[in-house]
CSV table of C-alpha atoms (C1' of nucleotides) in Angstrom, one decimal:
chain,number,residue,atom,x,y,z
A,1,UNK,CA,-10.3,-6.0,4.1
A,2,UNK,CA,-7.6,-7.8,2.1
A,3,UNK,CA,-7.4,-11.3,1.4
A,4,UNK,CA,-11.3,-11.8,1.0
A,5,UNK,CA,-12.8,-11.6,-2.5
A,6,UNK,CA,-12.1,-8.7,-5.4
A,7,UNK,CA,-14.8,-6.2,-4.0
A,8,UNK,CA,-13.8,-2.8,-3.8
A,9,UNK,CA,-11.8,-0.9,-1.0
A,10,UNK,CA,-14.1,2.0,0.0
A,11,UNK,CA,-12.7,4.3,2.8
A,12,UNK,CA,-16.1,4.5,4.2
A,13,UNK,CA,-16.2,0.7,4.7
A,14,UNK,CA,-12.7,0.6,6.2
A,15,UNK,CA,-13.2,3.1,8.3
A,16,UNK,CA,-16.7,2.1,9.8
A,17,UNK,CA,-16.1,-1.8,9.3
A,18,UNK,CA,-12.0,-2.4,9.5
A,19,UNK,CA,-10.7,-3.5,12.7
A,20,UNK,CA,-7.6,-2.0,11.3
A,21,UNK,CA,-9.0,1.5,11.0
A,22,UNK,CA,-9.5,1.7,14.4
A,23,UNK,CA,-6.0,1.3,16.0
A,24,UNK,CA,-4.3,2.8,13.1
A,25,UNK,CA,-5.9,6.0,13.9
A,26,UNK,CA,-5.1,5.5,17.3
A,27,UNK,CA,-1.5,5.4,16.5
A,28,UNK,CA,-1.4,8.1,14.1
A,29,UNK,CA,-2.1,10.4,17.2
A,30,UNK,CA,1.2,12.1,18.0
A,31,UNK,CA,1.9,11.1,20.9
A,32,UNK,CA,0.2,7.9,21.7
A,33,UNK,CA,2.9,5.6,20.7
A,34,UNK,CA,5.1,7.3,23.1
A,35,UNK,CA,2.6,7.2,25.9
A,36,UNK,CA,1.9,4.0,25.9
A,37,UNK,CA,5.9,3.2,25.6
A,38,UNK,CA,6.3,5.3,28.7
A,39,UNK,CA,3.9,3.5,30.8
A,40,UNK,CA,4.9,0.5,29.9
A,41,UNK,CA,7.7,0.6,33.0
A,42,UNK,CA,4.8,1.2,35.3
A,43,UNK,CA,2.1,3.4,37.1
A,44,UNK,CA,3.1,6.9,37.0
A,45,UNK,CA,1.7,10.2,38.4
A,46,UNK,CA,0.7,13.1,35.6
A,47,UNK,CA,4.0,15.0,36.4
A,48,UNK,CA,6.3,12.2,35.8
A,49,UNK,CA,4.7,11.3,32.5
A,50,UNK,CA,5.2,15.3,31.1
A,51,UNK,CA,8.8,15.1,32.2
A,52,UNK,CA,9.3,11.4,30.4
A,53,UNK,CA,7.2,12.8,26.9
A,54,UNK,CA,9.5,16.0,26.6
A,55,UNK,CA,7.9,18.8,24.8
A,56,UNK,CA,4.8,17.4,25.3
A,57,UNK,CA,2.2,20.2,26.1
A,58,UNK,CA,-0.2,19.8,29.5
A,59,UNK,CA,-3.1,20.0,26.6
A,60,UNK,CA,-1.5,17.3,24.5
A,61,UNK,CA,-1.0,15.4,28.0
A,62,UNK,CA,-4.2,15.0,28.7
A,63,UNK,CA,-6.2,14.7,25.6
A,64,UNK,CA,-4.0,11.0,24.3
A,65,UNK,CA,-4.7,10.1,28.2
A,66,UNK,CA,-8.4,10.8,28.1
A,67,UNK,CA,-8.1,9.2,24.5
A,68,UNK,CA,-6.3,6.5,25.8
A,69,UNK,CA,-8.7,6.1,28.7
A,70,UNK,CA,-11.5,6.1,26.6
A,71,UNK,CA,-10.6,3.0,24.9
A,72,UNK,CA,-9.7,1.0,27.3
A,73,UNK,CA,-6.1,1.1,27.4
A,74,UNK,CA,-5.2,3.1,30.2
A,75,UNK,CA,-6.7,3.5,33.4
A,76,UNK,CA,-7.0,6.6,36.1
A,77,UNK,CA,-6.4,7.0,39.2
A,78,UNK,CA,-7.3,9.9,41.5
A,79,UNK,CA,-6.0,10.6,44.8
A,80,UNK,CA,-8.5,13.1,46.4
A,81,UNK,CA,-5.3,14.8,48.1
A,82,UNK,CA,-4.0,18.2,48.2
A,83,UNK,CA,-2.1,19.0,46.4
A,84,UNK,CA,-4.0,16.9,43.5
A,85,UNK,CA,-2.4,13.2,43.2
A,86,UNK,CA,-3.0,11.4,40.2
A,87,UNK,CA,-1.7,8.1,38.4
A,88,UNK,CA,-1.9,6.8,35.4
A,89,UNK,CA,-1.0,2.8,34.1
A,90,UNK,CA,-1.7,0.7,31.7
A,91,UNK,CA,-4.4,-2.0,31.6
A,92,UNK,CA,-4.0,-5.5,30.1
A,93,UNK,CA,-5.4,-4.7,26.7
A,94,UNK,CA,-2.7,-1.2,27.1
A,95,UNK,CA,-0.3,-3.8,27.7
A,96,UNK,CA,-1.5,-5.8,24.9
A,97,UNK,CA,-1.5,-3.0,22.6
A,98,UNK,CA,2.1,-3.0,23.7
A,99,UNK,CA,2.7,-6.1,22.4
A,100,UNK,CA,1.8,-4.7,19.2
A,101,UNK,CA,3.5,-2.0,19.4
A,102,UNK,CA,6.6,-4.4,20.0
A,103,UNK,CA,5.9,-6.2,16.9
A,104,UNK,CA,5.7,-2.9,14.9
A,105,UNK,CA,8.8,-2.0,16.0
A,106,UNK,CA,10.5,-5.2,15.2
A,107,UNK,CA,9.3,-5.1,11.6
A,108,UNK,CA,10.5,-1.5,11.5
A,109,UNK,CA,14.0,-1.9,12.5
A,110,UNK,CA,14.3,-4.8,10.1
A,111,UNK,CA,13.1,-2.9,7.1
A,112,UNK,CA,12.8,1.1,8.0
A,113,UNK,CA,17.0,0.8,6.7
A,114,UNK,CA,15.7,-0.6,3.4
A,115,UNK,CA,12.8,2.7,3.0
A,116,UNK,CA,15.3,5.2,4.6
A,117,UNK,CA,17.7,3.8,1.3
A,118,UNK,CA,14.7,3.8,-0.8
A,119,UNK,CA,13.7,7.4,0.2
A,120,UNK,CA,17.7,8.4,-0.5
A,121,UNK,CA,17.8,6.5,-4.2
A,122,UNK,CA,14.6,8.9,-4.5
A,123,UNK,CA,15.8,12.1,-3.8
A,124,UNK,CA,19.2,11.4,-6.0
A,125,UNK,CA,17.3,9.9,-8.6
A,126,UNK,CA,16.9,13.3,-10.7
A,127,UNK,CA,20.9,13.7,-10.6
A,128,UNK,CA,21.2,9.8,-11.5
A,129,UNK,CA,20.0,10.9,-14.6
A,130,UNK,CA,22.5,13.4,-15.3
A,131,UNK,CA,25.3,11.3,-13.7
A,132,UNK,CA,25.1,8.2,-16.5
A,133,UNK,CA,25.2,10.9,-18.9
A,134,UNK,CA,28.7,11.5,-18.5
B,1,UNK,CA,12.4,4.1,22.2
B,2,UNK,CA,10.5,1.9,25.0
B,3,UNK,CA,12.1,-1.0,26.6
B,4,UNK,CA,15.5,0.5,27.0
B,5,UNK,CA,16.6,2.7,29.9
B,6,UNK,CA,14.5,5.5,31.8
B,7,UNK,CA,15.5,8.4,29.8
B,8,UNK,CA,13.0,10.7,28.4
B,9,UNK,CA,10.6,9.9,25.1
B,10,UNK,CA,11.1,13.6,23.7
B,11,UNK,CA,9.1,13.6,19.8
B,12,UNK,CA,12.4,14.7,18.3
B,13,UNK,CA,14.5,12.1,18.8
B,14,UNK,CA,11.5,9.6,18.1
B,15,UNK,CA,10.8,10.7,14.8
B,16,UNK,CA,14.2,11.3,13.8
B,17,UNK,CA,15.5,8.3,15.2
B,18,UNK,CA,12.9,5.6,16.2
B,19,UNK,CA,12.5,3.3,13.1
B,20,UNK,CA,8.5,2.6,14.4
B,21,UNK,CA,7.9,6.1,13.4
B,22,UNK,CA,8.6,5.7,9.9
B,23,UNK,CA,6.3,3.4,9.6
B,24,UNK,CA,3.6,4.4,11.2
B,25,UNK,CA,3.4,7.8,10.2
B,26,UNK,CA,3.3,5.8,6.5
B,27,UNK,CA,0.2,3.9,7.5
B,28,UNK,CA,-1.2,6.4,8.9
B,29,UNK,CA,-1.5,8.2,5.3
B,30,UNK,CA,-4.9,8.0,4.9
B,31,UNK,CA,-4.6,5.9,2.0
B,32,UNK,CA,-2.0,3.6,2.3
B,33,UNK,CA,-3.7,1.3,3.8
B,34,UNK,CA,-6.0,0.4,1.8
B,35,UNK,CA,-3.7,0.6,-1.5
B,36,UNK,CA,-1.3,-2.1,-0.1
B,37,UNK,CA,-4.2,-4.2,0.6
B,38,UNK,CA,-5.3,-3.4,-2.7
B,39,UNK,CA,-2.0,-4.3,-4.8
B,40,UNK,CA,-1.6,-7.6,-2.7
B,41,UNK,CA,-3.6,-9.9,-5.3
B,42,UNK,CA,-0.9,-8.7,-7.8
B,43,UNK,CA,0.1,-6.1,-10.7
B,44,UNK,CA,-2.5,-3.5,-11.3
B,45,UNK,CA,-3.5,-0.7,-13.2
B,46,UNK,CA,-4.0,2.8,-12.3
B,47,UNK,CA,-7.6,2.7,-13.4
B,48,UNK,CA,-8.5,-0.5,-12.0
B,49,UNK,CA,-6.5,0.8,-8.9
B,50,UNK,CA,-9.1,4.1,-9.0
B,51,UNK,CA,-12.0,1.9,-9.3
B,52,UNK,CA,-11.2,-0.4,-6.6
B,53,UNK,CA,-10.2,2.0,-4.3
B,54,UNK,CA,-13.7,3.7,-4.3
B,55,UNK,CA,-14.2,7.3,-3.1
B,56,UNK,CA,-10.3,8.2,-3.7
B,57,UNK,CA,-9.8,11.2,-6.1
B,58,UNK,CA,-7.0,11.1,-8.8
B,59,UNK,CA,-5.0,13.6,-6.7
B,60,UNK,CA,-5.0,11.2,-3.8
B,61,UNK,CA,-4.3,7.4,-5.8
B,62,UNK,CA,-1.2,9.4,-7.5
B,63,UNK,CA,0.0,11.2,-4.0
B,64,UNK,CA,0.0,7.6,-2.5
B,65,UNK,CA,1.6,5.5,-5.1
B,66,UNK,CA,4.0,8.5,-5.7
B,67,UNK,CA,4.5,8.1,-1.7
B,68,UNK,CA,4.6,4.0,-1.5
B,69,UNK,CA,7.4,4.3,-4.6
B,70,UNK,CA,9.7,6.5,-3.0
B,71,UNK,CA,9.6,4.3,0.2
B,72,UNK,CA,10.3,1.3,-1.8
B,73,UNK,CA,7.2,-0.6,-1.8
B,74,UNK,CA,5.5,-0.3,-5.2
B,75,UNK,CA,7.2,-0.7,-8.5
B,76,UNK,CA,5.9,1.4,-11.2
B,77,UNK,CA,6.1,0.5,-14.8
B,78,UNK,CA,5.2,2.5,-17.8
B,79,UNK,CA,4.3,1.4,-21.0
B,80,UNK,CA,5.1,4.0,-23.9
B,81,UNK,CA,2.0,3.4,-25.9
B,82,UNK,CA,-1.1,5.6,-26.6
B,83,UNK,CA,-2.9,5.7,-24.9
B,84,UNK,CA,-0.6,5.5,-21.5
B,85,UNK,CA,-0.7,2.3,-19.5
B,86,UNK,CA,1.0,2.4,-16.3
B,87,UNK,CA,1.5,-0.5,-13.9
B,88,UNK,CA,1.7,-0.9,-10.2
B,89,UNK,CA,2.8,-3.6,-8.5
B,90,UNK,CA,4.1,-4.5,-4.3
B,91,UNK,CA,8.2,-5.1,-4.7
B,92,UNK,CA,9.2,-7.6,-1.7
B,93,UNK,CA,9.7,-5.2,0.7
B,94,UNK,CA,6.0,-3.8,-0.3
B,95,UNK,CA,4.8,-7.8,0.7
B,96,UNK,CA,7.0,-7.9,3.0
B,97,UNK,CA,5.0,-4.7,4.5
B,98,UNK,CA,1.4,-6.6,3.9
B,99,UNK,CA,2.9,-9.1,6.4
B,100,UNK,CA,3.0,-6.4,8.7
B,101,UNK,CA,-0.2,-5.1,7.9
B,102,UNK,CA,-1.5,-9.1,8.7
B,103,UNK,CA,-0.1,-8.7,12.0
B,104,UNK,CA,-1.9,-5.8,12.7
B,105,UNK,CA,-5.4,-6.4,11.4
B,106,UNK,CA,-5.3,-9.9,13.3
B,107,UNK,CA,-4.1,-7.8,16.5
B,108,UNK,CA,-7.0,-5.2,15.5
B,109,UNK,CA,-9.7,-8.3,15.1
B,110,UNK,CA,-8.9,-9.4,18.4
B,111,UNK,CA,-8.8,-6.6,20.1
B,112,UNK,CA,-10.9,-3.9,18.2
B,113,UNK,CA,-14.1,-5.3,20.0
B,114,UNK,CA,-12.8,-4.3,24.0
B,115,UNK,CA,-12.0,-0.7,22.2
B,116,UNK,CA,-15.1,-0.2,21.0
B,117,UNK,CA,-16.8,-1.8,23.8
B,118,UNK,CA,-14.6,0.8,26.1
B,119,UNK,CA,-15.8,3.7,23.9
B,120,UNK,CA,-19.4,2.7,24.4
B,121,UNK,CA,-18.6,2.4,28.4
B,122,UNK,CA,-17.0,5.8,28.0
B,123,UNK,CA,-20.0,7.4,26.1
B,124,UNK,CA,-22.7,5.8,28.6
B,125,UNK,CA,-20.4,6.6,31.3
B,126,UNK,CA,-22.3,10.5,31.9
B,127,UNK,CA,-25.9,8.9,32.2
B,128,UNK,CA,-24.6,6.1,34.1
B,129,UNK,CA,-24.4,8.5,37.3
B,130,UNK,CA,-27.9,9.2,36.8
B,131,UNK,CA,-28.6,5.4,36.3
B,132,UNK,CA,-27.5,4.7,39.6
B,133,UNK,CA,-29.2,7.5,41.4
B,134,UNK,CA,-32.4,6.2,41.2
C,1,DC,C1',-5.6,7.1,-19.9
C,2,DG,C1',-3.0,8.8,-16.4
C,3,DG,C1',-2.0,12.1,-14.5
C,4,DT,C1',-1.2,18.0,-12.8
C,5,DA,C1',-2.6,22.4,-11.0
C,6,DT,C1',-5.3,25.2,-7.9
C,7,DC,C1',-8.3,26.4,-4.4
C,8,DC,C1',-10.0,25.7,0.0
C,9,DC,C1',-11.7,23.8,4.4
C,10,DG,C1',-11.5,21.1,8.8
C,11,DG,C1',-9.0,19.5,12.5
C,12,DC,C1',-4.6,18.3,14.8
C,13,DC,C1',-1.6,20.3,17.4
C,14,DG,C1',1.4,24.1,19.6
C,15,DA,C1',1.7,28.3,22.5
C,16,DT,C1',0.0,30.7,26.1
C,17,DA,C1',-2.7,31.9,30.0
C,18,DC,C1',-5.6,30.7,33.7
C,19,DT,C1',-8.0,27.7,37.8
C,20,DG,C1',-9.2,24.6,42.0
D,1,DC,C1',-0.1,19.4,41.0
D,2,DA,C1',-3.2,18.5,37.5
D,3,DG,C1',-5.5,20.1,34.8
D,4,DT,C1',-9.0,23.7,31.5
D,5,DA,C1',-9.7,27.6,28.0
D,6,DT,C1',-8.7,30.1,24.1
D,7,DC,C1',-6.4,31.4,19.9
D,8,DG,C1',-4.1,30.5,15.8
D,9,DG,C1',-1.0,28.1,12.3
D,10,DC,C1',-0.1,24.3,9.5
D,11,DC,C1',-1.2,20.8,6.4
D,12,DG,C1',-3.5,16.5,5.0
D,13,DG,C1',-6.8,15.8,2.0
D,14,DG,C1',-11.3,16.8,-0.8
D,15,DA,C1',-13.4,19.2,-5.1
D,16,DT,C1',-12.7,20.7,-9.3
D,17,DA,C1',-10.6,21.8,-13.6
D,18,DC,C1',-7.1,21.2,-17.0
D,19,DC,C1',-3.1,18.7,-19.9
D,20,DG,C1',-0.3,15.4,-23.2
DNA sequence: CGGTATCCCGGCCGATACTG
DNA sequence: CAGTATCGGCCGGGATACCG
């Protein structure tokens, strides 16, 4: 979807076709990044993880770890217990995903300073104008 | 945000604070994308930018490169003739980004497959209690 | 040609209440 | 404890029309 030939980039394709598509849309989920950042210390029962993602709602909670579950990257436990007892951890491609997730982060606190400037020229710009006029 | 200490992974802080979510809420711009991939072979125009980026309305292609400008990874030049030519083109950081975006697609065409593979697991998962009945 | 301006819809997500 | 159910707001983004 980049360094092949000149054709064009149609959403449709990327979206049905890009490997790319697929786990940037994962990520864009709210809270995903931050679940799989909190299970990467380890197995951890549903409580736990709602007091770890604070302000996270028991809705919220659940949907990224059915998402999650879904694709692979985290895997469920139930204890048939009362009261209920369940845990949740991540699997090898969830810990490979956090791999990823370390590399984002490395290229982000390398360059986030440089867009955090760039969004700060931005927003002065219009006075810039006025500034040089002087 | 993840390999710290134990203390809590509130939203807040993380978008405030964590330079990962800078970036990804950029890429996760439905558009983005697709345009960096798009302005990697070099200095474009905004109509060859519409036509190659099939499907994207007028609205969107400005929105984005309006977007990608601000965060410091597109240059925008602008001829005064008639009629207008504007130019687009990736400043380093805006490479530097595509590097990022390399890292992340070869993640995604390495991994992408056990996702969807999972998903079709998950979505088989309901008759394959039936299945085993028999 | 290279944009704005406007209207509008679907879906993500939050708040809240309830259940086994 | 570990969820589900329901309602509603916000807003990203599409469609369309207009402007210098």
């Amino acid at each position: 979807m980049d360094s092949d030939n000149d054709s064009p980039f149609g959403y449709d394709a990327y979206r049905r076709t890009c490997p790319s598509h697929t786990v940037l849309e994962m990520l864009a989920s709210k809270w995903v990044y931050l679940t799989v950042c909190a299970l990467r210390r380890g197995r951890m029962r549903n409580g736990e993880l709602a007091r770890k993602l604070e302000g996270i709602t028991p809705k919220m909670l659940t949907q990224t770890l059915r998402v999650l579950e879904r694709d692979g990257l985290v895997r469920r436990e139930i204890f048939p217990v009362i009261p209920p007892r369940v845990e949740y951890e991540l699997t090898d491609l969830g810990r490979n995903l956090a791999g990823l997730l370390n590399q984002i982060r490395s290229w982000s606190e390398e360059h986030a300073p440089d867009i955090k400037a760039a969004r700060t020229r931005a927003s002065m710009d219009p006075q810039a104008d006025i500034a040089t006029l002087g």
